[in-house]
Amino acid sequence: MTRSMEEIRKECPFPIGEENTMFAQYFSKKSYTEVLSGGPLGIVNVTFEPDCRNNWHIHHGAGQVLLCTAGEGLYQEWGKEPVALKPGDVVNIPAEVKHWHGATPGSWFSHVAIAVPGEGTGCEWLEPSAE
Amino acid sequence: MTRSMEEIRKECPFPIGEENTMFAQYFSKKSYTEVLSGGPLGIVNVTFEPDCRNNWHIHHGAGQVLLCTAGEGLYQEWGKEPVALKPGDVVNIPAEVKHWHGATPGSWFSHVAIAVPGEGTGCEWLEPSAE
């Protein structure tokens, strides 16, 4: 369902955190991050304002799992149609697959992102996904 | 906050799932599980009825991470006092540490449990934690 930032704060069990300035260059609009765990698994709660998407990107070496917690989101793999995301949805993003995720144009969206551990992993940021 | 099963269903973004019969022998009361992802990370939403605790147990080889999503819970490591858990709390359970988790006497409780991957991992179930 369409959600405002205040509704996301109530609906999402995890803190919204601070504005994501470190990776802002790879996001089309504002996003917010709260690190839930630094190890042994890197777990971050990511919240997107409406219509915010990250750039196309690739997780090399090991993938990422998204646990959707609030609002309405989108996920797209290269060469496929975008998939709608709602709270409770889980996305297993395989390593080496070019993709993006973010909020729908009309709603805020939150997901927990869990990095799959592996040797020599890293994220390769590519071109914007927004038209 | 104290939560009924119906309140947990509204508050937790993830499905409650089915009654946990497979591991019922290691839980003091009823619990419910929904597998959110089978791989590359084993991720299960676990819901405990009030006063339900699992037995003392040890994750060998690699630990487990708990993301608390609804209600009121407890976590205890051997030789330490129990710790209260609320939505948004994260517990990094190290490998080889004897511990238990569950709901407070007065509230239902849900957490997402994420298995840290590793070689030759396994759970060793021990004696009941409830007095």
mmCIF file of C-alpha atoms in Angstrom:
data_model
loop_
_atom_site.group_PDB
_atom_site.id
_atom_site.type_symbol
_atom_site.label_atom_id
_atom_site.label_comp_id
_atom_site.label_asym_id
_atom_site.label_seq_id
_atom_site.Cartn_x
_atom_site.Cartn_y
_atom_site.Cartn_z
ATOM 1 C CA MET A 1 0.000 0.000 0.000
ATOM 2 C CA THR A 2 1.045 3.574 -0.623
ATOM 3 C CA ARG A 3 2.900 4.860 2.402
ATOM 4 C CA SER A 4 4.114 8.238 3.655
ATOM 5 C CA MET A 5 7.398 8.546 5.542
ATOM 6 C CA GLU A 6 5.501 8.731 8.849
ATOM 7 C CA GLU A 7 3.518 5.609 7.983
ATOM 8 C CA ILE A 8 6.780 3.827 7.122
ATOM 9 C CA ARG A 9 8.185 4.801 10.515
ATOM 10 C CA LYS A 10 5.172 3.155 12.184
ATOM 11 C CA GLU A 11 5.031 0.116 9.910
ATOM 12 C CA CYS A 12 8.701 -0.810 9.657
ATOM 13 C CA PRO A 13 10.089 -2.542 12.755
ATOM 14 C CA PHE A 14 13.557 -1.121 12.076
ATOM 15 C CA PRO A 15 14.856 2.457 12.351
ATOM 16 C CA ILE A 16 14.901 4.593 9.191
ATOM 17 C CA GLY A 17 18.320 5.914 10.149
ATOM 18 C CA GLU A 18 20.159 8.766 8.504
ATOM 19 C CA GLU A 19 20.110 10.173 5.000
ATOM 20 C CA ASN A 20 22.295 8.020 2.760
ATOM 21 C CA THR A 21 24.894 10.544 1.680
ATOM 22 C CA MET A 22 27.721 8.027 1.168
ATOM 23 C CA PHE A 23 26.014 6.366 -1.795
ATOM 24 C CA ALA A 24 23.753 9.262 -2.825
ATOM 25 C CA GLN A 25 25.505 9.472 -6.195
ATOM 26 C CA TYR A 26 24.076 6.032 -7.055
ATOM 27 C CA PHE A 27 20.470 6.866 -6.058
ATOM 28 C CA SER A 28 18.027 8.940 -8.156
ATOM 29 C CA LYS A 29 16.469 10.624 -5.091
ATOM 30 C CA LYS A 30 16.880 10.557 -1.319
ATOM 31 C CA SER A 31 17.352 7.342 0.617
ATOM 32 C CA TYR A 32 18.021 6.570 4.275
ATOM 33 C CA THR A 33 20.088 3.820 5.870
ATOM 34 C CA GLU A 34 20.431 2.248 9.287
ATOM 35 C CA VAL A 35 23.090 -0.412 9.802
ATOM 36 C CA LEU A 36 21.385 -3.222 11.757
ATOM 37 C CA SER A 37 24.443 -5.439 11.984
ATOM 38 C CA GLY A 38 28.055 -5.057 10.921
ATOM 39 C CA GLY A 39 28.879 -8.716 11.199
ATOM 40 C CA PRO A 40 29.025 -11.612 10.702
ATOM 41 C CA LEU A 41 26.403 -10.591 8.095
ATOM 42 C CA GLY A 42 26.219 -7.026 6.798
ATOM 43 C CA ILE A 43 22.576 -6.063 7.366
ATOM 44 C CA VAL A 44 21.235 -2.603 6.519
ATOM 45 C CA ASN A 45 17.703 -1.200 6.613
ATOM 46 C CA VAL A 46 17.272 0.941 3.479
ATOM 47 C CA THR A 47 14.360 3.364 3.035
ATOM 48 C CA PHE A 48 13.630 5.063 -0.297
ATOM 49 C CA GLU A 49 11.536 8.200 -0.771
ATOM 50 C CA PRO A 50 8.882 7.930 -3.529
ATOM 51 C CA ASP A 51 10.383 7.347 -6.994
ATOM 52 C CA CYS A 52 13.889 6.882 -5.585
ATOM 53 C CA ARG A 53 15.764 4.064 -7.308
ATOM 54 C CA ASN A 54 19.344 3.011 -7.147
ATOM 55 C CA ASN A 55 21.465 2.734 -10.277
ATOM 56 C CA TRP A 56 21.835 -0.513 -12.095
ATOM 57 C CA HIS A 57 24.439 -2.467 -10.160
ATOM 58 C CA ILE A 58 26.032 -5.893 -9.852
ATOM 59 C CA HIS A 59 27.044 -7.767 -6.714
ATOM 60 C CA HIS A 60 30.193 -9.635 -7.621
ATOM 61 C CA GLY A 61 31.259 -12.804 -5.832
ATOM 62 C CA ALA A 62 28.100 -13.223 -3.754
ATOM 63 C CA GLY A 63 24.557 -11.887 -3.936
ATOM 64 C CA GLN A 64 22.224 -9.999 -1.651
ATOM 65 C CA VAL A 65 18.866 -10.813 -0.038
ATOM 66 C CA LEU A 66 16.133 -8.186 0.379
ATOM 67 C CA LEU A 67 13.444 -8.546 3.062
ATOM 68 C CA CYS A 68 10.679 -6.048 2.266
ATOM 69 C CA THR A 69 9.236 -4.450 5.403
ATOM 70 C CA ALA A 70 7.067 -1.429 4.495
ATOM 71 C CA GLY A 71 5.528 0.482 1.588
ATOM 72 C CA GLU A 72 5.679 -0.270 -2.139
ATOM 73 C CA GLY A 73 8.836 -1.064 -4.055
ATOM 74 C CA LEU A 74 10.198 -2.258 -7.359
ATOM 75 C CA TYR A 75 12.965 -4.676 -8.368
ATOM 76 C CA GLN A 76 14.217 -5.202 -11.891
ATOM 77 C CA GLU A 77 16.815 -7.488 -13.406
ATOM 78 C CA TRP A 78 18.430 -6.545 -16.715
ATOM 79 C CA GLY A 79 16.338 -7.810 -19.634
ATOM 80 C CA LYS A 80 13.278 -8.503 -17.480
ATOM 81 C CA GLU A 81 10.192 -6.532 -16.453
ATOM 82 C CA PRO A 82 10.149 -4.716 -13.075
ATOM 83 C CA VAL A 83 8.578 -6.713 -10.228
ATOM 84 C CA ALA A 84 6.349 -5.057 -7.600
ATOM 85 C CA LEU A 85 7.458 -5.502 -3.980
ATOM 86 C CA LYS A 86 5.312 -5.344 -0.850
ATOM 87 C CA PRO A 87 5.963 -6.036 2.857
ATOM 88 C CA GLY A 88 6.800 -9.690 3.430
ATOM 89 C CA ASP A 89 8.308 -10.200 -0.035
ATOM 90 C CA VAL A 90 11.813 -11.624 -0.222
ATOM 91 C CA VAL A 91 14.182 -11.133 -3.160
ATOM 92 C CA ASN A 92 17.219 -13.359 -3.630
ATOM 93 C CA ILE A 93 19.505 -11.319 -5.874
ATOM 94 C CA PRO A 94 22.082 -13.634 -7.421
ATOM 95 C CA ALA A 95 25.705 -12.627 -7.782
ATOM 96 C CA GLU A 96 26.681 -11.231 -11.210
ATOM 97 C CA VAL A 97 23.097 -10.209 -12.122
ATOM 98 C CA LYS A 98 22.636 -6.560 -13.170
ATOM 99 C CA HIS A 99 19.644 -5.076 -11.334
ATOM 100 C CA TRP A 100 18.162 -2.133 -9.434
ATOM 101 C CA HIS A 101 15.618 -1.622 -6.667
ATOM 102 C CA GLY A 102 13.717 1.289 -5.190
ATOM 103 C CA ALA A 103 10.345 2.813 -4.326
ATOM 104 C CA THR A 104 7.318 3.123 -6.596
ATOM 105 C CA PRO A 105 6.569 6.653 -7.850
ATOM 106 C CA GLY A 106 3.798 7.080 -5.259
ATOM 107 C CA SER A 107 5.072 5.465 -2.082
ATOM 108 C CA TRP A 108 7.937 5.313 0.350
ATOM 109 C CA PHE A 109 9.514 1.861 0.637
ATOM 110 C CA SER A 110 11.745 0.032 3.103
ATOM 111 C CA HIS A 111 13.684 -3.202 2.819
ATOM 112 C CA VAL A 112 16.342 -4.896 4.874
ATOM 113 C CA ALA A 113 19.353 -5.726 2.680
ATOM 114 C CA ILE A 114 21.529 -8.649 3.728
ATOM 115 C CA ALA A 115 24.890 -9.169 2.060
ATOM 116 C CA VAL A 116 25.639 -12.806 1.337
ATOM 117 C CA PRO A 117 29.175 -13.351 2.620
ATOM 118 C CA GLY A 118 31.888 -14.541 0.265
ATOM 119 C CA GLU A 119 35.488 -14.147 -0.793
ATOM 120 C CA GLY A 120 36.398 -10.996 -2.710
ATOM 121 C CA THR A 121 32.865 -9.654 -2.937
ATOM 122 C CA GLY A 122 32.067 -6.138 -4.109
ATOM 123 C CA CYS A 123 29.403 -3.977 -5.694
ATOM 124 C CA GLU A 124 29.862 -2.530 -9.181
ATOM 125 C CA TRP A 125 27.730 0.587 -9.699
ATOM 126 C CA LEU A 126 26.552 1.257 -13.260
ATOM 127 C CA GLU A 127 24.261 3.702 -15.084
ATOM 128 C CA PRO A 128 21.057 5.228 -13.637
ATOM 129 C CA SER A 129 17.964 3.040 -13.902
ATOM 130 C CA ALA A 130 15.503 5.932 -13.973
ATOM 131 C CA GLU A 131 14.465 7.131 -17.416
ATOM 132 C CA MET B 1 4.743 -3.953 23.940
ATOM 133 C CA THR B 2 2.583 -6.902 24.887
ATOM 134 C CA ARG B 3 1.051 -8.372 21.783
ATOM 135 C CA SER B 4 -1.686 -10.883 20.972
ATOM 136 C CA MET B 5 -1.375 -13.249 18.022
ATOM 137 C CA GLU B 6 -3.688 -11.024 15.971
ATOM 138 C CA GLU B 7 -1.618 -7.941 16.797
ATOM 139 C CA ILE B 8 1.528 -9.834 15.771
ATOM 140 C CA ARG B 9 -0.095 -10.693 12.453
ATOM 141 C CA LYS B 10 -0.716 -6.973 11.837
ATOM 142 C CA GLU B 11 2.631 -5.760 13.149
ATOM 143 C CA CYS B 12 5.024 -8.291 11.639
ATOM 144 C CA PRO B 13 5.716 -7.750 7.918
ATOM 145 C CA PHE B 14 6.282 -11.486 7.414
ATOM 146 C CA PRO B 15 3.811 -14.386 7.489
ATOM 147 C CA ILE B 16 3.433 -16.315 10.746
ATOM 148 C CA GLY B 17 3.383 -19.568 8.794
ATOM 149 C CA GLU B 18 2.521 -22.985 10.151
ATOM 150 C CA GLU B 19 2.830 -24.550 13.575
ATOM 151 C CA ASN B 20 6.412 -25.667 14.127
ATOM 152 C CA THR B 21 5.922 -29.394 14.593
ATOM 153 C CA MET B 22 9.336 -30.434 13.271
ATOM 154 C CA PHE B 23 11.213 -28.849 16.179
ATOM 155 C CA ALA B 24 8.355 -28.847 18.713
ATOM 156 C CA GLN B 25 10.322 -31.168 21.007
ATOM 157 C CA TYR B 26 12.851 -28.367 21.528
ATOM 158 C CA PHE B 27 10.269 -25.656 22.356
ATOM 159 C CA SER B 28 8.439 -25.307 25.699
ATOM 160 C CA LYS B 29 5.165 -24.222 24.062
ATOM 161 C CA LYS B 30 3.806 -23.624 20.562
ATOM 162 C CA SER B 31 5.802 -21.829 17.904
ATOM 163 C CA TYR B 32 5.183 -21.083 14.229
ATOM 164 C CA THR B 33 7.594 -20.882 11.317
ATOM 165 C CA GLU B 34 7.584 -19.506 7.792
ATOM 166 C CA VAL B 35 10.627 -20.095 5.595
ATOM 167 C CA LEU B 36 11.371 -16.748 3.920
ATOM 168 C CA SER B 37 14.351 -17.962 1.915
ATOM 169 C CA GLY B 38 15.998 -21.324 1.458
ATOM 170 C CA GLY B 39 19.144 -19.977 -0.080
ATOM 171 C CA PRO B 40 21.776 -18.614 -0.333
ATOM 172 C CA LEU B 41 20.943 -17.685 3.285
ATOM 173 C CA GLY B 42 18.524 -19.769 5.351
ATOM 174 C CA ILE B 43 15.989 -17.217 6.606
ATOM 175 C CA VAL B 44 12.981 -18.198 8.735
ATOM 176 C CA ASN B 45 10.353 -16.086 10.463
ATOM 177 C CA VAL B 46 9.751 -17.628 13.897
ATOM 178 C CA THR B 47 6.762 -16.694 16.074
ATOM 179 C CA PHE B 48 6.465 -17.816 19.715
ATOM 180 C CA GLU B 49 3.252 -17.914 21.755
ATOM 181 C CA PRO B 50 3.540 -16.277 25.204
ATOM 182 C CA ASP B 51 6.076 -17.988 27.486
ATOM 183 C CA CYS B 52 7.314 -20.246 24.671
ATOM 184 C CA ARG B 53 11.092 -20.656 24.743
ATOM 185 C CA ASN B 54 13.368 -22.926 22.844
ATOM 186 C CA ASN B 55 15.775 -25.239 24.666
ATOM 187 C CA TRP B 56 19.312 -24.220 25.327
ATOM 188 C CA HIS B 57 21.177 -24.809 22.073
ATOM 189 C CA ILE B 58 24.472 -24.181 20.329
ATOM 190 C CA HIS B 59 25.106 -23.258 16.699
ATOM 191 C CA HIS B 60 28.294 -24.998 15.743
ATOM 192 C CA GLY B 61 30.573 -23.741 12.969
ATOM 193 C CA ALA B 62 28.727 -20.446 12.360
ATOM 194 C CA GLY B 63 26.234 -18.369 14.313
ATOM 195 C CA GLN B 64 22.780 -16.951 13.723
ATOM 196 C CA VAL B 65 21.374 -13.424 13.520
ATOM 197 C CA LEU B 66 17.937 -12.531 14.912
ATOM 198 C CA LEU B 67 15.977 -9.528 13.600
ATOM 199 C CA CYS B 68 13.148 -8.825 16.048
ATOM 200 C CA THR B 69 9.953 -7.775 14.279
ATOM 201 C CA ALA B 70 6.987 -7.862 16.691
ATOM 202 C CA GLY B 71 6.016 -8.321 20.337
ATOM 203 C CA GLU B 72 8.245 -8.926 23.361
ATOM 204 C CA GLY B 73 10.996 -11.513 23.537
ATOM 205 C CA LEU B 74 13.905 -12.755 25.596
ATOM 206 C CA TYR B 75 17.428 -13.918 24.766
ATOM 207 C CA GLN B 76 19.843 -15.479 27.208
ATOM 208 C CA GLU B 77 23.405 -16.707 26.900
ATOM 209 C CA TRP B 78 24.703 -19.304 29.359
ATOM 210 C CA GLY B 79 26.086 -17.638 32.487
ATOM 211 C CA LYS B 80 24.466 -14.267 31.725
ATOM 212 C CA GLU B 81 21.146 -12.599 32.577
ATOM 213 C CA PRO B 82 18.263 -12.736 30.061
ATOM 214 C CA VAL B 83 18.031 -9.727 27.726
ATOM 215 C CA ALA B 84 14.667 -8.201 26.738
ATOM 216 C CA LEU B 85 13.968 -7.991 22.996
ATOM 217 C CA LYS B 86 11.644 -5.596 21.170
ATOM 218 C CA PRO B 87 10.928 -4.875 17.485
ATOM 219 C CA GLY B 88 13.999 -3.447 15.779
ATOM 220 C CA ASP B 89 16.478 -5.213 18.063
ATOM 221 C CA VAL B 90 19.160 -7.331 16.423
ATOM 222 C CA VAL B 91 20.982 -10.205 18.130
ATOM 223 C CA ASN B 92 24.241 -11.573 16.749
ATOM 224 C CA ILE B 93 24.485 -15.054 18.243
ATOM 225 C CA PRO B 94 28.068 -16.248 17.984
ATOM 226 C CA ALA B 95 28.919 -19.804 17.042
ATOM 227 C CA GLU B 96 29.624 -22.158 19.972
ATOM 228 C CA VAL B 97 27.682 -20.019 22.504
ATOM 229 C CA LYS B 98 24.986 -21.864 24.485
ATOM 230 C CA HIS B 99 21.784 -19.800 24.476
ATOM 231 C CA TRP B 100 17.995 -19.752 24.146
ATOM 232 C CA HIS B 101 15.348 -17.311 22.894
ATOM 233 C CA GLY B 102 11.601 -16.995 23.053
ATOM 234 C CA ALA B 103 8.606 -14.889 24.080
ATOM 235 C CA THR B 104 8.045 -13.142 27.407
ATOM 236 C CA PRO B 105 5.411 -14.742 29.671
ATOM 237 C CA GLY B 106 2.823 -12.120 28.664
ATOM 238 C CA SER B 107 3.339 -11.520 24.945
ATOM 239 C CA TRP B 108 3.625 -13.188 21.583
ATOM 240 C CA PHE B 109 6.960 -12.539 19.849
ATOM 241 C CA SER B 110 8.333 -12.764 16.304
ATOM 242 C CA HIS B 111 11.868 -12.652 14.995
ATOM 243 C CA VAL B 112 13.494 -13.403 11.669
ATOM 244 C CA ALA B 113 16.334 -15.904 12.138
ATOM 245 C CA ILE B 114 19.168 -15.849 9.611
ATOM 246 C CA ALA B 115 21.679 -18.665 9.554
ATOM 247 C CA VAL B 116 25.231 -17.489 9.007
ATOM 248 C CA PRO B 117 26.622 -19.755 6.296
ATOM 249 C CA GLY B 118 29.673 -21.865 6.942
ATOM 250 C CA GLU B 119 31.299 -25.232 6.476
ATOM 251 C CA GLY B 120 29.938 -28.129 8.522
ATOM 252 C CA THR B 121 27.481 -26.050 10.521
ATOM 253 C CA GLY B 122 24.808 -27.580 12.722
ATOM 254 C CA CYS B 123 22.595 -26.945 15.730
ATOM 255 C CA GLU B 124 23.085 -28.935 18.944
ATOM 256 C CA TRP B 125 19.889 -29.002 21.028
ATOM 257 C CA LEU B 126 20.333 -29.257 24.801
ATOM 258 C CA GLU B 127 18.153 -29.158 27.952
ATOM 259 C CA PRO B 128 14.989 -27.046 28.368
ATOM 260 C CA SER B 129 15.591 -23.418 29.349
ATOM 261 C CA ALA B 130 12.261 -23.018 31.135
ATOM 262 C CA GLU B 131 12.283 -23.669 34.882
#
